[in-house]
Coordinates of C-alpha atoms (C1' of nucleotides) in Angstrom, one line a residue:
Chain R
M1 CA 21.0 93.2 68.3
N2 CA 20.6 91.1 71.4
M3 CA 17.0 91.0 72.8
P4 CA 17.1 89.5 76.2
T5 CA 13.7 90.8 77.2
P6 CA 10.8 89.4 75.1
P7 CA 7.9 91.3 76.7
A8 CA 5.3 92.9 74.5
A9 CA 5.5 96.4 76.0
N10 CA 8.2 98.4 74.2
T11 CA 10.6 99.9 76.7
A12 CA 11.9 102.5 74.3
D13 CA 8.4 103.6 73.5
C14 CA 7.2 104.1 77.0
R15 CA 10.2 106.1 77.9
G16 CA 9.5 108.3 75.0
V17 CA 6.0 108.9 76.1
S18 CA 7.2 109.6 79.6
E19 CA 9.6 112.1 78.4
I20 CA 7.0 113.9 76.3
L21 CA 4.4 113.7 79.1
N22 CA 7.0 115.0 81.5
R23 CA 8.0 117.8 79.1
V24 CA 4.4 119.1 78.4
G25 CA 3.1 118.0 81.8
D26 CA 4.4 121.0 83.8
K27 CA 2.2 123.5 85.3
W28 CA 1.9 126.1 82.4
T29 CA 3.0 124.7 79.1
M30 CA -0.3 123.3 77.9
Q31 CA -2.2 126.3 79.1
V32 CA 0.1 128.5 77.0
V33 CA -0.1 126.2 74.0
V34 CA -3.9 126.1 74.1
V35 CA -4.1 129.9 74.2
L36 CA -1.6 130.2 71.3
R37 CA -3.5 127.6 69.3
D38 CA -6.2 130.2 69.0
R39 CA -3.9 132.8 67.5
P40 CA -0.5 134.5 68.0
R41 CA -0.2 136.7 71.1
R42 CA 2.2 139.2 72.6
F43 CA 3.8 138.7 75.9
N44 CA 1.6 140.7 78.2
D45 CA -1.5 139.7 76.2
L46 CA -0.5 136.1 76.8
K47 CA 0.1 136.8 80.5
R48 CA -3.5 138.2 80.7
Q49 CA -5.0 135.1 79.0
V50 CA -3.2 132.6 81.2
A51 CA -4.7 133.3 84.6
G52 CA -2.3 133.2 87.5
I53 CA 1.0 132.9 85.6
S54 CA 3.9 135.1 86.7
Q55 CA 6.1 136.8 84.1
Q56 CA 8.9 134.7 85.3
M57 CA 7.1 131.4 84.5
L58 CA 5.7 132.8 81.3
T59 CA 9.2 133.7 80.2
R60 CA 10.6 130.3 81.1
T61 CA 7.7 128.4 79.5
L62 CA 7.9 130.4 76.3
K63 CA 11.6 130.0 76.1
T64 CA 11.4 126.2 76.5
L65 CA 8.7 126.0 73.9
E66 CA 10.8 128.1 71.5
R67 CA 13.8 125.9 72.2
D68 CA 11.8 122.8 71.3
G69 CA 10.7 124.4 68.1
M70 CA 7.0 124.6 69.1
V71 CA 6.7 128.3 69.3
E72 CA 8.1 131.0 67.1
R73 CA 9.2 134.3 68.5
T74 CA 9.0 137.4 66.4
V75 CA 10.5 140.7 67.6
C76 CA 9.5 144.1 66.1
A77 CA 12.2 146.6 67.0
T78 CA 9.8 149.4 67.8
T79 CA 9.5 151.5 70.8
P80 CA 8.3 150.0 73.0
P81 CA 9.5 146.7 71.6
Q82 CA 6.8 144.2 70.6
V83 CA 7.4 140.5 70.7
E84 CA 4.9 138.1 69.2
Y85 CA 4.6 134.4 70.0
A86 CA 3.0 132.0 67.6
L87 CA 2.5 128.2 67.6
S88 CA 4.7 126.6 64.9
E89 CA 3.5 123.8 62.6
F90 CA 5.4 121.5 64.9
G91 CA 3.6 122.9 67.9
H92 CA 0.3 122.5 66.2
S93 CA 1.1 118.9 65.4
L94 CA 1.6 118.2 69.1
S95 CA -1.6 120.0 70.1
E96 CA -3.6 117.4 68.1
P97 CA -2.9 114.3 70.2
V98 CA -3.1 116.5 73.2
R99 CA -6.6 117.4 72.2
Q100 CA -7.5 113.8 72.5
L101 CA -6.2 113.8 76.0
A102 CA -8.0 117.0 76.8
Q103 CA -11.3 115.3 75.8
W104 CA -10.5 112.4 78.1
A105 CA -9.6 114.8 80.8
A106 CA -12.8 116.8 80.4
A107 CA -14.9 113.6 80.5
N108 CA -13.1 111.9 83.4
L109 CA -11.8 114.5 85.8
V110 CA -14.9 114.2 87.9
T111 CA -14.5 110.4 88.1
I112 CA -10.9 110.8 89.2
H113 CA -11.9 113.1 92.0
D114 CA -14.6 110.8 93.0
N115 CA -12.2 107.9 93.1
R116 CA -9.8 109.8 95.2
L117 CA -12.5 110.9 97.6
R118 CA -13.7 107.3 98.0
Y119 CA -10.2 105.9 98.4
D120 CA -9.4 108.5 101.1
T121 CA -12.5 108.2 103.1
D122 CA -12.5 104.4 102.9
R123 CA -8.9 104.0 103.9
Chain Z
M1 CA -1.7 121.2 55.9
N2 CA -3.0 123.2 58.6
M3 CA -6.2 121.7 60.0
P4 CA -8.9 124.0 61.2
T5 CA -8.6 123.8 64.9
P6 CA -12.1 122.9 66.2
P7 CA -13.8 124.3 69.2
A8 CA -11.4 126.7 70.6
A9 CA -9.6 127.2 73.8
N10 CA -11.7 126.9 76.9
T11 CA -10.0 128.0 80.0
A12 CA -11.6 125.2 82.1
D13 CA -10.5 122.7 79.5
C14 CA -6.9 123.6 79.4
R15 CA -6.6 123.5 83.2
G16 CA -8.2 120.1 83.0
V17 CA -5.6 119.0 80.5
S18 CA -2.8 120.5 82.5
E19 CA -4.0 118.6 85.6
I20 CA -4.1 115.3 83.8
L21 CA -0.8 115.9 82.1
N22 CA 0.7 116.8 85.4
R23 CA -0.9 113.7 87.0
V24 CA 0.4 111.2 84.4
G25 CA 3.4 113.2 83.5
D26 CA 5.6 112.2 86.3
K27 CA 8.7 110.0 85.8
W28 CA 7.2 106.5 86.3
T29 CA 3.4 106.5 85.9
M30 CA 3.1 105.9 82.2
Q31 CA 5.9 103.4 82.2
V32 CA 4.0 101.4 84.8
V33 CA 0.8 101.8 82.9
V34 CA 2.3 100.6 79.6
V35 CA 3.6 97.5 81.2
L36 CA 0.3 96.8 83.0
R37 CA -1.6 97.3 79.7
D38 CA 0.1 94.2 78.5
R39 CA -1.2 92.1 81.4
P40 CA -1.5 92.1 85.2
R41 CA 1.8 91.8 87.1
R42 CA 3.0 91.3 90.7
F43 CA 5.1 93.8 92.5
N44 CA 8.6 92.5 91.9
D45 CA 7.7 91.4 88.4
L46 CA 6.6 94.9 87.7
K47 CA 9.8 96.2 89.3
R48 CA 11.8 94.1 86.9
Q49 CA 9.9 95.3 83.9
V50 CA 10.3 98.9 84.6
A51 CA 14.0 99.4 84.4
G52 CA 15.5 101.7 87.0
I53 CA 12.6 102.2 89.3
S54 CA 13.1 101.8 93.0
Q55 CA 10.7 99.9 95.2
Q56 CA 9.9 103.1 96.9
M57 CA 8.9 104.9 93.7
L58 CA 7.0 101.8 92.5
T59 CA 5.0 101.7 95.7
R60 CA 4.2 105.3 95.5
T61 CA 3.3 105.2 91.8
L62 CA 1.0 102.1 92.3
K63 CA -0.7 103.6 95.3
T64 CA -1.5 106.8 93.4
L65 CA -2.8 104.8 90.4
E66 CA -4.9 102.8 92.7
R67 CA -6.2 105.9 94.4
D68 CA -7.3 107.3 91.1
G69 CA -9.0 104.1 90.2
M70 CA -6.8 103.2 87.4
V71 CA -5.2 100.2 88.9
E72 CA -6.8 97.4 90.9
R73 CA -4.8 95.7 93.6
T74 CA -5.5 92.1 94.5
V75 CA -4.0 90.5 97.6
C76 CA -3.7 86.7 98.0
A77 CA -3.1 85.9 101.6
T78 CA -0.6 83.1 100.9
T79 CA 2.9 82.7 102.3
P80 CA 4.7 84.6 101.0
P81 CA 2.0 87.1 100.2
Q82 CA 1.2 87.7 96.6
V83 CA -0.1 91.0 95.3
E84 CA -1.3 91.5 91.8
Y85 CA -1.7 94.8 90.1
A86 CA -4.0 95.1 87.0
L87 CA -5.1 98.0 84.9
S88 CA -8.8 98.8 85.5
E89 CA -11.3 99.6 82.8
F90 CA -10.7 103.2 83.7
G91 CA -7.0 102.8 83.4
H92 CA -7.4 101.3 80.0
S93 CA -9.6 104.2 78.8
L94 CA -6.8 106.6 79.7
S95 CA -4.2 104.6 78.0
E96 CA -6.0 105.1 74.7
P97 CA -5.5 108.8 74.2
V98 CA -2.1 108.3 75.7
R99 CA -1.2 105.9 72.9
Q100 CA -1.9 108.8 70.5
L101 CA 0.6 110.9 72.3
A102 CA 3.0 108.0 72.4
Q103 CA 2.9 107.8 68.6
W104 CA 3.5 111.5 68.3
A105 CA 6.4 111.1 70.8
A106 CA 7.9 108.2 68.9
A107 CA 7.7 110.1 65.6
N108 CA 9.0 113.5 66.9
L109 CA 11.4 112.9 69.7
V110 CA 14.3 113.2 67.4
T111 CA 13.0 116.4 66.0
I112 CA 12.7 117.9 69.5
H113 CA 16.3 116.9 70.3
D114 CA 17.5 118.4 67.0
N115 CA 15.6 121.6 67.7
R116 CA 17.2 121.9 71.1
L117 CA 20.6 121.2 69.8
R118 CA 20.2 123.9 67.1
Y119 CA 18.8 126.4 69.6
D120 CA 21.6 125.8 72.1
T121 CA 24.4 126.0 69.5
D122 CA 22.9 129.0 67.7
R123 CA 22.1 131.0 70.7
Chain B
dC1 C1' 6.9 146.4 77.0
dG2 C1' 9.5 142.4 77.6
dG3 C1' 12.2 140.5 79.8
dG4 C1' 16.9 139.0 83.1
dA5 C1' 18.9 138.0 87.8
dT6 C1' 18.2 136.5 92.5
dC7 C1' 16.5 134.3 96.3
dC8 C1' 13.3 131.1 98.5
dA9 C1' 9.8 127.4 99.6
dG10 C1' 7.7 123.2 98.4
dT11 C1' 7.7 118.9 96.3
dA12 C1' 9.3 115.1 93.3
dG13 C1' 12.5 111.7 93.1
dG14 C1' 16.3 108.6 95.0
dA15 C1' 19.2 105.6 98.4
dT16 C1' 19.0 102.6 102.2
dA17 C1' 17.6 100.1 106.1
dC18 C1' 14.1 97.7 108.2
dT19 C1' 9.6 94.6 108.7
dG20 C1' 5.3 91.4 108.6
Chain G
dC1 C1' 7.5 89.0 98.7
dA2 C1' 5.8 93.3 99.3
dG3 C1' 6.1 96.7 101.2
dT4 C1' 7.3 101.1 105.4
dA5 C1' 10.2 104.5 107.4
dT6 C1' 13.9 107.9 107.0
dC7 C1' 16.8 111.0 105.1
dC8 C1' 18.6 113.6 101.5
dT9 C1' 19.1 116.1 97.0
dA10 C1' 17.5 118.4 93.0
dC11 C1' 14.3 120.6 90.4
dT12 C1' 9.9 123.3 89.9
dG13 C1' 7.4 127.1 90.7
dG14 C1' 6.9 131.7 92.8
dA15 C1' 8.0 136.6 94.5
dT16 C1' 10.7 140.6 93.8
dC17 C1' 13.8 143.9 92.0
dC18 C1' 16.1 145.7 88.1
dC19 C1' 17.1 147.0 83.2
dG20 C1' 17.1 148.3 78.0

DNA sequence: CGGGATCCAGTAGGATACTG
DNA sequence: CAGTATCCTACTGGATCCCG
């Protein structure tokens, strides 16, 4: 294949990262994943654990996670119906590298906020 | 196979992760960071390396990165003016955990796409 | 209980044109 | 060269009502 661009940074790679970061970087996905990593939950249980989420957004978030194969949805045809959501193996495998990022976040969130404050006041 | 998931889900934590993921999860940030991790670059050089980005979005992305203290901006008052952007120590420290995620992304992007395809055709 | 269907506001992203 | 200034579109997130 023709390689016109020699630079070290792999273009395909960084687009992949971007795609993943964009995928899991929405407002609720990781909060749901982190709760599910603990143990499986039912819909309203989950809704209670993720503070501030609407049913709409929880539904959408779960559906997208299920579509990507990260969450498994189990329906018990009882009355009233019970639906349980669990993190799949695949979902767990993602949550590992994300934990790394979580640690960085925990350690550096304050610094970021400081940097912003300084930048804004300096300006 | 299943690793015991260490210290469990802290609500403050997962909001922190979400914030960071949301911060770096936009369309261009990581693509710029990955290029800058290689070596410092000037504006139009950067623009050439990040395929498809507009000057507008490059400007915005760089400004936000600078505000967060992840990129350092150096101006040489020559004619024409030269501005060099470099990843700061802080920026490098972030790019480490992101590399983990990048590896996961590279290894699993195909799986995700397969999962989506199956989900969509099954439905 | 676990959603689906709408409607609506805010923001991210993009296309140009212009400037010191 | 390295941006700013506009304007516009599309998507994300949220509120509400309804339904099996």
